mmCIF file of C-alpha atoms in Angstrom:
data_model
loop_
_atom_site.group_PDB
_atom_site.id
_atom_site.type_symbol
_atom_site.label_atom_id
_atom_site.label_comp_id
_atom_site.label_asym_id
_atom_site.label_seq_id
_atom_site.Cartn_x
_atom_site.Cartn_y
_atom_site.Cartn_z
ATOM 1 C CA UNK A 22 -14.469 34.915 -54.595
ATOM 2 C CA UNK A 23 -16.528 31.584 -54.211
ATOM 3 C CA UNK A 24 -13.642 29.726 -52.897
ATOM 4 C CA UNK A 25 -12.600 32.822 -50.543
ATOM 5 C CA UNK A 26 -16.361 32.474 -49.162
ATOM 6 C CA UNK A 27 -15.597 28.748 -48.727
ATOM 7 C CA UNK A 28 -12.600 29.010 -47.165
ATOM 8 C CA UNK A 29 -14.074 31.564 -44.222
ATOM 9 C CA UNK A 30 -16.724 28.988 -43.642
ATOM 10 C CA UNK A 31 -14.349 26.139 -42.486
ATOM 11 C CA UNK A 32 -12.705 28.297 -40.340
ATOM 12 C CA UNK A 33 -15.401 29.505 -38.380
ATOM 13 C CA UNK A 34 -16.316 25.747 -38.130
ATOM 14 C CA UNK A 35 -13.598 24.812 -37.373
ATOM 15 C CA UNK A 36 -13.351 27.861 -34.244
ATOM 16 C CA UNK A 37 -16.914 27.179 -33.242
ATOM 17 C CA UNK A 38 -15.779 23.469 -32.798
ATOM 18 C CA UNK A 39 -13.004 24.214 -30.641
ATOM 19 C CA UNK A 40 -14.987 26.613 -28.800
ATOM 20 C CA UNK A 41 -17.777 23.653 -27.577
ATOM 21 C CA UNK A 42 -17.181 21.334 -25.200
ATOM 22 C CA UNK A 43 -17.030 17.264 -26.302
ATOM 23 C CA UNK A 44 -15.089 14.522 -26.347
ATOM 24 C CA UNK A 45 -12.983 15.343 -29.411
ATOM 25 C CA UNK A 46 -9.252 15.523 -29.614
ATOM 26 C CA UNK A 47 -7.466 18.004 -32.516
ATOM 27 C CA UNK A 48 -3.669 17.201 -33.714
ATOM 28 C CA UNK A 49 -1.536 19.361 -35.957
ATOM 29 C CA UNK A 50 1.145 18.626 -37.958
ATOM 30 C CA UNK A 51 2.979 20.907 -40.759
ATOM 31 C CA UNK A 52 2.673 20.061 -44.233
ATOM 32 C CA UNK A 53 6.072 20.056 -46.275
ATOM 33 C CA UNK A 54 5.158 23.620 -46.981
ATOM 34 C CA UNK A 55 5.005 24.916 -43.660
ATOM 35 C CA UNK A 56 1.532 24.654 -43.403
ATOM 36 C CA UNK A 57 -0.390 23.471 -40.245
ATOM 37 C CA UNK A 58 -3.345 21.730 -40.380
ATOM 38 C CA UNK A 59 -6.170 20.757 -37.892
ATOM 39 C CA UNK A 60 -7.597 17.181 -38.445
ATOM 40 C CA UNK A 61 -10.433 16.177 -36.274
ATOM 41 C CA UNK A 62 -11.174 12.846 -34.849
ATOM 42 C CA UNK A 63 -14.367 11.298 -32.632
ATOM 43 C CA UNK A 64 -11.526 8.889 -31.184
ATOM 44 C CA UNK A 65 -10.890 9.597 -27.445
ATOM 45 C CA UNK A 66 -7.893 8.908 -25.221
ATOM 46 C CA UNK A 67 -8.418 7.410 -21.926
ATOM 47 C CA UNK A 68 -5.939 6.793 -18.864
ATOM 48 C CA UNK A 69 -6.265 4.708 -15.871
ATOM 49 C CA UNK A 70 -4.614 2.057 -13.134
ATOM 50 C CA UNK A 71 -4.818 -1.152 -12.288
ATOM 51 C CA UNK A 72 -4.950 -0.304 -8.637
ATOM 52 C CA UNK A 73 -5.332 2.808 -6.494
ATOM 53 C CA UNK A 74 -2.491 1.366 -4.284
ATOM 54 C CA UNK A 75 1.262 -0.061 -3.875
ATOM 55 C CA UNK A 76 2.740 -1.326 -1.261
ATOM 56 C CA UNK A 77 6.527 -2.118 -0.821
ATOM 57 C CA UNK A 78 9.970 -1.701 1.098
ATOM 58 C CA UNK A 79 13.089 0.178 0.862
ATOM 59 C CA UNK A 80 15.202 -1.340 -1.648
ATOM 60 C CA UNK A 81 12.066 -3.281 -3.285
ATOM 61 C CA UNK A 82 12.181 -2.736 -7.531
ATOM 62 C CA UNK A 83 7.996 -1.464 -7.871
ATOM 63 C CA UNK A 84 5.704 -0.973 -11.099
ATOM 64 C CA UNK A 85 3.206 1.562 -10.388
ATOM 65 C CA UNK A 86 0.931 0.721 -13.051
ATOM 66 C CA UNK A 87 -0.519 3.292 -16.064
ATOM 67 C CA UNK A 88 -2.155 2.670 -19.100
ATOM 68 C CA UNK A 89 -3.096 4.362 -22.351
ATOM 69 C CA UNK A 90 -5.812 3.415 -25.122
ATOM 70 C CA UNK A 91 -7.997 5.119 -27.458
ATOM 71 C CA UNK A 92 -11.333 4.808 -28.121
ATOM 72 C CA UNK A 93 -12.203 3.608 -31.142
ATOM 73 C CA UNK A 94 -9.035 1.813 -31.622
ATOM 74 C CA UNK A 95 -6.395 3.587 -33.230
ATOM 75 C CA UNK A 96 -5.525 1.948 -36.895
ATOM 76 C CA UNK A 97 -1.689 3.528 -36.980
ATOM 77 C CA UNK A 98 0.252 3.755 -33.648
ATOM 78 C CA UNK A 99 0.873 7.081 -31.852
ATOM 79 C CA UNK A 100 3.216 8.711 -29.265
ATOM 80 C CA UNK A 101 1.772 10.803 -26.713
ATOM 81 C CA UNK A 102 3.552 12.930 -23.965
ATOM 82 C CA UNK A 103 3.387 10.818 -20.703
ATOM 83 C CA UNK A 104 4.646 12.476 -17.447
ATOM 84 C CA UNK A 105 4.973 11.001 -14.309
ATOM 85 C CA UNK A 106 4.969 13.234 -11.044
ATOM 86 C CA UNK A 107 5.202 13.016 -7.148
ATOM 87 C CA UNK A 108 3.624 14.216 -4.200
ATOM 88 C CA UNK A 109 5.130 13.382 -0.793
ATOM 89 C CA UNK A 110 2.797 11.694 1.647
ATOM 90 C CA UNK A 111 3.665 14.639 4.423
ATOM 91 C CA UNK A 112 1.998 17.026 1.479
ATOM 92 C CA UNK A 113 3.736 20.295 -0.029
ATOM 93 C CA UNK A 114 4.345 20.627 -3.961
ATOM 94 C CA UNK A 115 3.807 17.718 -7.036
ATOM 95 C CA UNK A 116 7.522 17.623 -8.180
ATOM 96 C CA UNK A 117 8.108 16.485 -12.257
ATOM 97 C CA UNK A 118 9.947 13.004 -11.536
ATOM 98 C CA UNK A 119 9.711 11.738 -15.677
ATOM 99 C CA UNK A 120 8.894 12.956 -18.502
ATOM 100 C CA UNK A 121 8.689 10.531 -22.050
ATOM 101 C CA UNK A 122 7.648 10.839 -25.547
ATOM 102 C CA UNK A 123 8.184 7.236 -26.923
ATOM 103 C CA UNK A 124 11.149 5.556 -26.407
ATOM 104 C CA UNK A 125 12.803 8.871 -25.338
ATOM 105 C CA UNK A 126 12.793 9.893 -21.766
ATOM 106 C CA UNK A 127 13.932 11.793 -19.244
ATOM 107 C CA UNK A 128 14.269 11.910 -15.297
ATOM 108 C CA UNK A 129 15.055 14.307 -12.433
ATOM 109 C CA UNK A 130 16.042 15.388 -8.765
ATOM 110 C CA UNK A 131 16.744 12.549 -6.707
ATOM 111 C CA UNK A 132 14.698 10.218 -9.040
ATOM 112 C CA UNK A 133 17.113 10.371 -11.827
ATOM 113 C CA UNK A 134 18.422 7.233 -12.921
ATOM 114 C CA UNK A 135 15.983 5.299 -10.534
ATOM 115 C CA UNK A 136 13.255 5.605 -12.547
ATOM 116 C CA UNK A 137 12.098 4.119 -16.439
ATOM 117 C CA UNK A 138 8.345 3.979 -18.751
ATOM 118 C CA UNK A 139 8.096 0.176 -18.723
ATOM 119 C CA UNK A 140 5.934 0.067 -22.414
ATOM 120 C CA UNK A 141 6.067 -3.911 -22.348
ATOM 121 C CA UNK A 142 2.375 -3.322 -24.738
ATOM 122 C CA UNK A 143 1.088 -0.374 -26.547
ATOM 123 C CA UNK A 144 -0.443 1.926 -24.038
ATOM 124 C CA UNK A 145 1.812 0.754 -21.335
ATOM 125 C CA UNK A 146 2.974 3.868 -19.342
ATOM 126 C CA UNK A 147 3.870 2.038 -15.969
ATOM 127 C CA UNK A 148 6.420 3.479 -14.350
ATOM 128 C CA UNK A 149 9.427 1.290 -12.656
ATOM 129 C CA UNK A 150 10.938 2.346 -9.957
ATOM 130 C CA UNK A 151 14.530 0.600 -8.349
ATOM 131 C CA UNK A 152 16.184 0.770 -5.190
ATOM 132 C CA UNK A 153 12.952 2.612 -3.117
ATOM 133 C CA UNK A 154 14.175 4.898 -0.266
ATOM 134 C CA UNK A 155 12.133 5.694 2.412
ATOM 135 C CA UNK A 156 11.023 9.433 1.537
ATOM 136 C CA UNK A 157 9.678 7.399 -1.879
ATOM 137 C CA UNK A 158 6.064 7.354 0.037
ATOM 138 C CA UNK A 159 3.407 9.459 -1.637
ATOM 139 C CA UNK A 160 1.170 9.506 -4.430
ATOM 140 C CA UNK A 161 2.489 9.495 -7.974
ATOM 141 C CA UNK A 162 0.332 10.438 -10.723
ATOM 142 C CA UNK A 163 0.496 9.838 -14.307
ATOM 143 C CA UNK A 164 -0.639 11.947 -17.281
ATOM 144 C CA UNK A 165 -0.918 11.256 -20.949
ATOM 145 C CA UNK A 166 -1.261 14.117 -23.192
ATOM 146 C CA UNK A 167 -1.723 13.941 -26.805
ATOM 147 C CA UNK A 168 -3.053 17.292 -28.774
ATOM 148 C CA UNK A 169 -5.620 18.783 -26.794
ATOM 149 C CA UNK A 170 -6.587 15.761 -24.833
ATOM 150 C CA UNK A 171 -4.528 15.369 -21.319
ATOM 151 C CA UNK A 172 -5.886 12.873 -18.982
ATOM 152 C CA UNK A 173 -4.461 11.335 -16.164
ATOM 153 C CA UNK A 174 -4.695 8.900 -13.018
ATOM 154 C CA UNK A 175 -2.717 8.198 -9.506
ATOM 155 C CA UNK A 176 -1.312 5.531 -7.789
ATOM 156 C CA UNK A 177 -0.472 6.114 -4.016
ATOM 157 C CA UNK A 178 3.096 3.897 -3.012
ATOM 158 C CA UNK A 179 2.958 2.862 0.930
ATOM 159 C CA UNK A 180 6.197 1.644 2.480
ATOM 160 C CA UNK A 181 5.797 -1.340 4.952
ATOM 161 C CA UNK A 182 7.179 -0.811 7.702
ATOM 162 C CA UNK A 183 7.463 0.189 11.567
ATOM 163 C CA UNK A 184 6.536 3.515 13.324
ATOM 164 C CA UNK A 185 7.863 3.884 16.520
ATOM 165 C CA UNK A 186 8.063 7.168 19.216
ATOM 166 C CA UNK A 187 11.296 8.846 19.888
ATOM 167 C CA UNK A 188 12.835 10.690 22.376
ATOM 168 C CA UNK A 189 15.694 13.317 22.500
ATOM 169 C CA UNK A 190 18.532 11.900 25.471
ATOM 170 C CA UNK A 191 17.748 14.729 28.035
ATOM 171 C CA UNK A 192 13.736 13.371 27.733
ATOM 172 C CA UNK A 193 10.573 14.159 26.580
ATOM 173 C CA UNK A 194 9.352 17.260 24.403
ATOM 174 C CA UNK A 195 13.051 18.851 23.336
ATOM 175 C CA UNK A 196 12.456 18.740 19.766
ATOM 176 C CA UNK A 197 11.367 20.862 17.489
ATOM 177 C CA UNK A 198 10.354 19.829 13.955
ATOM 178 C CA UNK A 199 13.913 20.364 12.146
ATOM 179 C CA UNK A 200 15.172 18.715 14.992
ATOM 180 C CA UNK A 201 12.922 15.899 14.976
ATOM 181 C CA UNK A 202 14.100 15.551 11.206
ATOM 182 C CA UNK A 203 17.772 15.113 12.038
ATOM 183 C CA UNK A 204 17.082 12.720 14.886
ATOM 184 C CA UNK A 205 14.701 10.114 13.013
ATOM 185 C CA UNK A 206 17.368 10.246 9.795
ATOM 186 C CA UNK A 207 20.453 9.606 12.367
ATOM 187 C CA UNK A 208 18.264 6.540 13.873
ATOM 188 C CA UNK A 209 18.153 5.133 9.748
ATOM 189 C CA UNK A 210 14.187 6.371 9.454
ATOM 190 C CA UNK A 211 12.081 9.485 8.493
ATOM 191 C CA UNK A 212 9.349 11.020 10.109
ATOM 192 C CA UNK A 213 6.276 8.784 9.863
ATOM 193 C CA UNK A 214 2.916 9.904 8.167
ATOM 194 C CA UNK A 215 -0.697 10.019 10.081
ATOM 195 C CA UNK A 216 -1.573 7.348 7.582
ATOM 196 C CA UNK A 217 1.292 5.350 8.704
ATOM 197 C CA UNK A 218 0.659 6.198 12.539
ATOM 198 C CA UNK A 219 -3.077 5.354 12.263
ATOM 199 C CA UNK A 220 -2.288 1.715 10.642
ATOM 200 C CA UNK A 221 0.676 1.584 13.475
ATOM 201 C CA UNK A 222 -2.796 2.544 16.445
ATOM 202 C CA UNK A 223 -4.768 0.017 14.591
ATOM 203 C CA UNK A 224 -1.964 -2.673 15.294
ATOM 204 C CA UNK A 225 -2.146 -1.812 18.970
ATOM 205 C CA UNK A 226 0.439 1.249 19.286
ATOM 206 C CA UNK A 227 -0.371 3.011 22.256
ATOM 207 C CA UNK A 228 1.521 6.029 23.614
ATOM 208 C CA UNK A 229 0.841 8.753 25.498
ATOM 209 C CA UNK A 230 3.389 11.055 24.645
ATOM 210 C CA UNK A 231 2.382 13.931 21.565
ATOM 211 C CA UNK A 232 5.182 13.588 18.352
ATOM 212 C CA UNK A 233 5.718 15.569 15.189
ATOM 213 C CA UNK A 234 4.895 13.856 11.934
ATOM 214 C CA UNK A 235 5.817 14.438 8.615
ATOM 215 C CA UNK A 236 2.906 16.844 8.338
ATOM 216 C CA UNK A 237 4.007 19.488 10.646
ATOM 217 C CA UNK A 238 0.902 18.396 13.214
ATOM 218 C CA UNK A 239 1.642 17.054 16.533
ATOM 219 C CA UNK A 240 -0.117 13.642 17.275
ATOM 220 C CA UNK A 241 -0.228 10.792 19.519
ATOM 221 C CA UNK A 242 -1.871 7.111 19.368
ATOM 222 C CA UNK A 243 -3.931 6.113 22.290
ATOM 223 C CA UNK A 244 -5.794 2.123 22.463
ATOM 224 C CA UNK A 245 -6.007 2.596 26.065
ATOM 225 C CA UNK A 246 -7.701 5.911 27.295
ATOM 226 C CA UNK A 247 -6.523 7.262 30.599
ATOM 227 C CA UNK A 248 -6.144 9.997 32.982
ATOM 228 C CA UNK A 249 -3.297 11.383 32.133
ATOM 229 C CA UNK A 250 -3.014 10.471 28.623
ATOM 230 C CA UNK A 251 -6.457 12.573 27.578
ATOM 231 C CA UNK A 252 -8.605 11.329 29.961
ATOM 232 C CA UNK A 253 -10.498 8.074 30.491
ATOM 233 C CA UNK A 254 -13.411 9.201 29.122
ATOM 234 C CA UNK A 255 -12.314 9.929 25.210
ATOM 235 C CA UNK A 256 -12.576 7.047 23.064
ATOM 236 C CA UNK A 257 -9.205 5.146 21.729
ATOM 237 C CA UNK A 258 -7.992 6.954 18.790
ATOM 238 C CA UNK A 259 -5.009 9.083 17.163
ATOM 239 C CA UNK A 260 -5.449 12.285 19.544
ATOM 240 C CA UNK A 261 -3.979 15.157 17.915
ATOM 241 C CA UNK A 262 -2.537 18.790 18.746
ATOM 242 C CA UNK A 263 -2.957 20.152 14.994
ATOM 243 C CA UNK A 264 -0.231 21.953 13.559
ATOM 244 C CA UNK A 265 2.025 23.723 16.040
ATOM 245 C CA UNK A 266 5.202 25.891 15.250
ATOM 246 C CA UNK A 267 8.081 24.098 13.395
ATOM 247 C CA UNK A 268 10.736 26.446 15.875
ATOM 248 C CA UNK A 269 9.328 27.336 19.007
ATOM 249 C CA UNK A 270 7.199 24.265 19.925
ATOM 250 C CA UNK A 271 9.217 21.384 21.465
ATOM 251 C CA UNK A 272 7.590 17.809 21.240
ATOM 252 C CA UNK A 273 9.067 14.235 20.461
ATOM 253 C CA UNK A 274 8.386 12.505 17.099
ATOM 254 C CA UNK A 275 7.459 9.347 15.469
ATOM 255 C CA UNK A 276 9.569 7.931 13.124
ATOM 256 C CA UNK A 277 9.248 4.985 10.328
ATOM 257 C CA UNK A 278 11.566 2.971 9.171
ATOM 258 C CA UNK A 279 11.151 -0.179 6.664
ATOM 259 C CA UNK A 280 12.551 -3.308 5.680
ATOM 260 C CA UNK A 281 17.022 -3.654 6.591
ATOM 261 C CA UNK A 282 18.991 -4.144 3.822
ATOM 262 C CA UNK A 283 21.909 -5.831 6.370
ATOM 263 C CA UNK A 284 21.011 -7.855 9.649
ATOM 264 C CA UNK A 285 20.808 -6.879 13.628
ATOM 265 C CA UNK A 286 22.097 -9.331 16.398
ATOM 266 C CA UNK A 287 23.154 -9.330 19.694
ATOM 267 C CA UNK A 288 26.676 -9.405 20.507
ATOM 268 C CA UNK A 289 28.097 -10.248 23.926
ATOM 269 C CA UNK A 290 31.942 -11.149 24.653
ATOM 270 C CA UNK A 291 32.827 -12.497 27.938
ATOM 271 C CA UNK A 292 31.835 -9.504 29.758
ATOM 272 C CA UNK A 293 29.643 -6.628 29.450
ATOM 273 C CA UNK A 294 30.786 -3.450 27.749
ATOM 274 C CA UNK A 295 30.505 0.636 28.351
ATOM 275 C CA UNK A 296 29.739 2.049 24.744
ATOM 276 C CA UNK A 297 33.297 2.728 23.534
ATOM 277 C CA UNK A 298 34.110 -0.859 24.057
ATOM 278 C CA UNK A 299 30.696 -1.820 22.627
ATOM 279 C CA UNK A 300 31.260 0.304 19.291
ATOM 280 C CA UNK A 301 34.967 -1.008 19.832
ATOM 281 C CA UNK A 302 33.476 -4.720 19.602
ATOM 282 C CA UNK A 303 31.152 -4.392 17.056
ATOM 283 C CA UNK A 304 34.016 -2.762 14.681
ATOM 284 C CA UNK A 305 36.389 -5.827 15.167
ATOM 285 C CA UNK A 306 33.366 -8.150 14.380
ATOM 286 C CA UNK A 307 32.530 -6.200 10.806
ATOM 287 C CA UNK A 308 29.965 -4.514 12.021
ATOM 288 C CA UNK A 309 28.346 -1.115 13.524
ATOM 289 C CA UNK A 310 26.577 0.059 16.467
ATOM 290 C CA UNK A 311 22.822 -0.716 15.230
ATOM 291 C CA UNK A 312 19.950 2.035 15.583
ATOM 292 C CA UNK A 313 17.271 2.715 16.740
ATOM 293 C CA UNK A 314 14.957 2.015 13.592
ATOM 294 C CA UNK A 315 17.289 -0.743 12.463
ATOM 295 C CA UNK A 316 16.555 -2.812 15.965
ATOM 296 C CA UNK A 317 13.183 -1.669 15.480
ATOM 297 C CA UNK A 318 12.687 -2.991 11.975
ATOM 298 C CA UNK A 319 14.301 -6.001 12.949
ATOM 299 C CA UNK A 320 11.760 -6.494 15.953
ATOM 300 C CA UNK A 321 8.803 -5.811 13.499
ATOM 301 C CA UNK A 322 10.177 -7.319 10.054
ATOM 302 C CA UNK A 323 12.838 -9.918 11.296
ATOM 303 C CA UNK A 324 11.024 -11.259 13.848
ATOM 304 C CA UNK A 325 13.946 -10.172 16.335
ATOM 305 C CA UNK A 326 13.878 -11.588 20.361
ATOM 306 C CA UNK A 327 16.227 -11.157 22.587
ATOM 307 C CA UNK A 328 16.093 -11.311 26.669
ATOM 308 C CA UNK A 329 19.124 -9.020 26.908
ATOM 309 C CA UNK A 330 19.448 -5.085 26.819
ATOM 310 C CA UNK A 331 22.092 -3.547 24.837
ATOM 311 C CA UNK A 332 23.530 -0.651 23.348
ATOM 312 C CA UNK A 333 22.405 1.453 20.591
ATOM 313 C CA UNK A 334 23.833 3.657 18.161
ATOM 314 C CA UNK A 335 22.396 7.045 20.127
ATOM 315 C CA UNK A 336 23.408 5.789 23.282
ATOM 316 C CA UNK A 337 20.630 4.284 24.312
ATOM 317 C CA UNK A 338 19.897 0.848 25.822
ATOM 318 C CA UNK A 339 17.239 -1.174 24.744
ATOM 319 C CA UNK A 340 15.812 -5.146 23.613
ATOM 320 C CA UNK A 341 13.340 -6.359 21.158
ATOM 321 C CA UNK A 342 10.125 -8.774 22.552
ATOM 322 C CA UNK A 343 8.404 -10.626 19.864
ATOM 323 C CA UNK A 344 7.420 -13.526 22.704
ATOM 324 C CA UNK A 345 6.657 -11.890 25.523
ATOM 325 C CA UNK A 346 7.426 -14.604 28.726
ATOM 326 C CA UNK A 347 9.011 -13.724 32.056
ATOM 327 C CA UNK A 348 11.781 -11.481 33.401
ATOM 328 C CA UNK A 349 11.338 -9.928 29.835
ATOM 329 C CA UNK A 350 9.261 -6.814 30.487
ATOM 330 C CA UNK A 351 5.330 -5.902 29.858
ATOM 331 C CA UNK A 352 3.319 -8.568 28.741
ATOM 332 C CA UNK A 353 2.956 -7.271 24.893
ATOM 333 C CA UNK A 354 5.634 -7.893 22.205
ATOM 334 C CA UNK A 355 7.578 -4.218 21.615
ATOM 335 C CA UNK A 356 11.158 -3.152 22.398
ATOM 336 C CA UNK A 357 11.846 -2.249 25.943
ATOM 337 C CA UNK A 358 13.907 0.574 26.568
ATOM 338 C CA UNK A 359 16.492 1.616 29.520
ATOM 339 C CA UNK A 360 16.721 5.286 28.281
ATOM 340 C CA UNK A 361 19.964 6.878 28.087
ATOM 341 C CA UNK A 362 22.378 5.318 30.791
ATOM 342 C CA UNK A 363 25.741 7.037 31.486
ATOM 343 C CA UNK A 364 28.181 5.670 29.141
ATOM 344 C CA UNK A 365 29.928 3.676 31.512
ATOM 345 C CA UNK A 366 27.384 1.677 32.633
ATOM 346 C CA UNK A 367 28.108 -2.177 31.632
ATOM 347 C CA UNK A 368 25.427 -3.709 28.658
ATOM 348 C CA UNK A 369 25.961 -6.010 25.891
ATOM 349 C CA UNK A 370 25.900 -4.775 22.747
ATOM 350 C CA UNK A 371 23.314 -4.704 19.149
ATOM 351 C CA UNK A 372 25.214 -4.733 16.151
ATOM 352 C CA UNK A 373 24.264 -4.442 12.271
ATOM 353 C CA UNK A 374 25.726 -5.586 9.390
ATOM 354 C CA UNK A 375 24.857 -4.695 6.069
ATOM 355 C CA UNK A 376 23.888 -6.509 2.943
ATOM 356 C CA UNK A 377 27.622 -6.493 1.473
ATOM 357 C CA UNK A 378 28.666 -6.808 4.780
ATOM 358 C CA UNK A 379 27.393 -10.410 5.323
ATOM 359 C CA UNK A 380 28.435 -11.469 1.980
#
């Protein structure tokens, strides 16, 4: 009866003890005769990063860092659950990208196989990441849980890179967001971020014509206020329309791409080509047509300049100015565009190569 009495006790200590807030961790394990039991512990776990932030380009290998440790120091070693997840910088839904209990692990959607717990030191949950694509922007967050205790920390991954505005061929405001989409992943880019537009502004982007971000909102970058851009009394900033309808409302877009994985140069024969022949000549020199985002990487990343207009991938006609000097357009470095001339017109031509390409 006395040991009955006993027994009662402990557990109601043991429920009020769950039942109060603290900074106490429980772990069960079964006892060879099926038995669980509840051990007790003033050790804590604790989580954090080495840095809020990581900044890279597509292709780049990355270590967003995460660490574990326990507080006092653990005497035997143990193996919590670590998970790391992903949010995408235009918002929506945290999607499971890892999950790993020791040296076991396991990864998913399109981060399967790209992705590995580094564990170089005990405690060591930083995640490595190979071959970053450009979607890859967002903030990643890591959680450890072991028993009862689950604590966790985030590291947001920026992509350097170049935003840039474009257009649909029959001119401005013809896009709609799905639309906008499928034209910035044609021109080798994705539809920039405001946090990616506002560094852009800061760097001296200034353009007066509203784009869809990744976001859904409709936005454009202004340095120098004017009339018809706002007016010329509102101060320089990112002006923006909010979030409009994905179908119905029509805008252009700004797109991002990052660092080429290949090269872009300027290809001229003897004489100038319409774009058949230019696509023609590019193809017998072991190349492509370039894009849009891969001349404008180049400009940005590769220090690109080049006098002379030619043709793009979409049909358009453009040049990269990192030295602005005469007969060479505006007086700030950018790349000048000609539109959309008829196909037959007469350009040169800007071709890419890839990395095995050059090789």
């Amino acid at each position: 009866m006395m040991i009955c009495c006993i027994q009662a006790l402990l557990l109601l200590g043991a429920q009020l003890a769950l039942s109060i807030p603290n900074n106490f961790f429980y772990h069960d394990f079964r006892k060879g005769n099926g038995n669980t039991e509840i051990h007790f512990s003033g050790v804590k776990l604790h989580v954090d990063s080495a840095q809020p932030a990581v900044f890279a380009a597509t292709g780049d290998n990355v270590t967003l860092p995460c660490r574990f440790w326990y507080e006092p120091e653990l005497t035997s070693p143990r193996e919590p659950r670590v998970k790391w997840s992903w949010q995408p910088a235009a918002g929506g839904h945290e999607t499971d990208m890892l999950v790993a209990i020791g040296s076991r692990s396991r990864s998913f959607g399109e981060f399967r196989g790209r992705v590995q717990i580094r564990q170089d030191f005990p405690g060591d949950a930083a995640l490595v990441m190979t071959n970053l694509m450009l979607n890859d922007t967002g903030r990643y967050h890591c959680e450890v849980v072991d028993g009862l205790e689950d604590k966790s920390t985030s590291v947001y991954l920026e992509l350097r890179g170049v935003v840039f505005p474009y257009q649909h061929p029959r001119g401005h405001y013809h896009l709609s967001f799905l639309a906008a989409q499928e034209a910035c992943e044609q021109q080798a880019s994705t539809l920039a971020t405001f946090s990616q537009l506002f560094q852009s502004w800061k760097e001296g982007l200034n353009w007066c014509n509203a784009g869809w971000l990744a976001d859904g909102t409709v936005q454009y970058p202004m340095t120098q206020p004017r009339v018809p851009c706002g007016g010329d009394g509102l101060a320089p900033g990112v002006r923006s329309y909010g979030r409009r309808h994905l179908q119905l409302h029509r805008y252009d877009v700004f797109c991002f791409s990052s660092t080429l994985q290949g090269k872009v140069y300027y290809l001229q024969p003897s004489h100038t080509m319409n774009l058949t022949e230019a696509q023609q000549a590019c193809q017998e020199d072991g190349a492509q047509v370039a894009k849009v985002g891969q001349l404008y990487a180049a400009w940005k990343l590769s220090v690109l300049d080049h006098c002379d207009a030619g043709w793009l991938a979409d049909g358009s006609v453009r040049y990269p100015i990192t030295r602005p000097r005469r007969n060479c357009g505006p007086s700030e470095p950018g790349v000048r565009s000609f539109g959309f001339p008829p196909p037959q017109h007469k350009h040169g031509v800007y071709c890419y190569k890839s990395g095995d390409e050059l090789m």
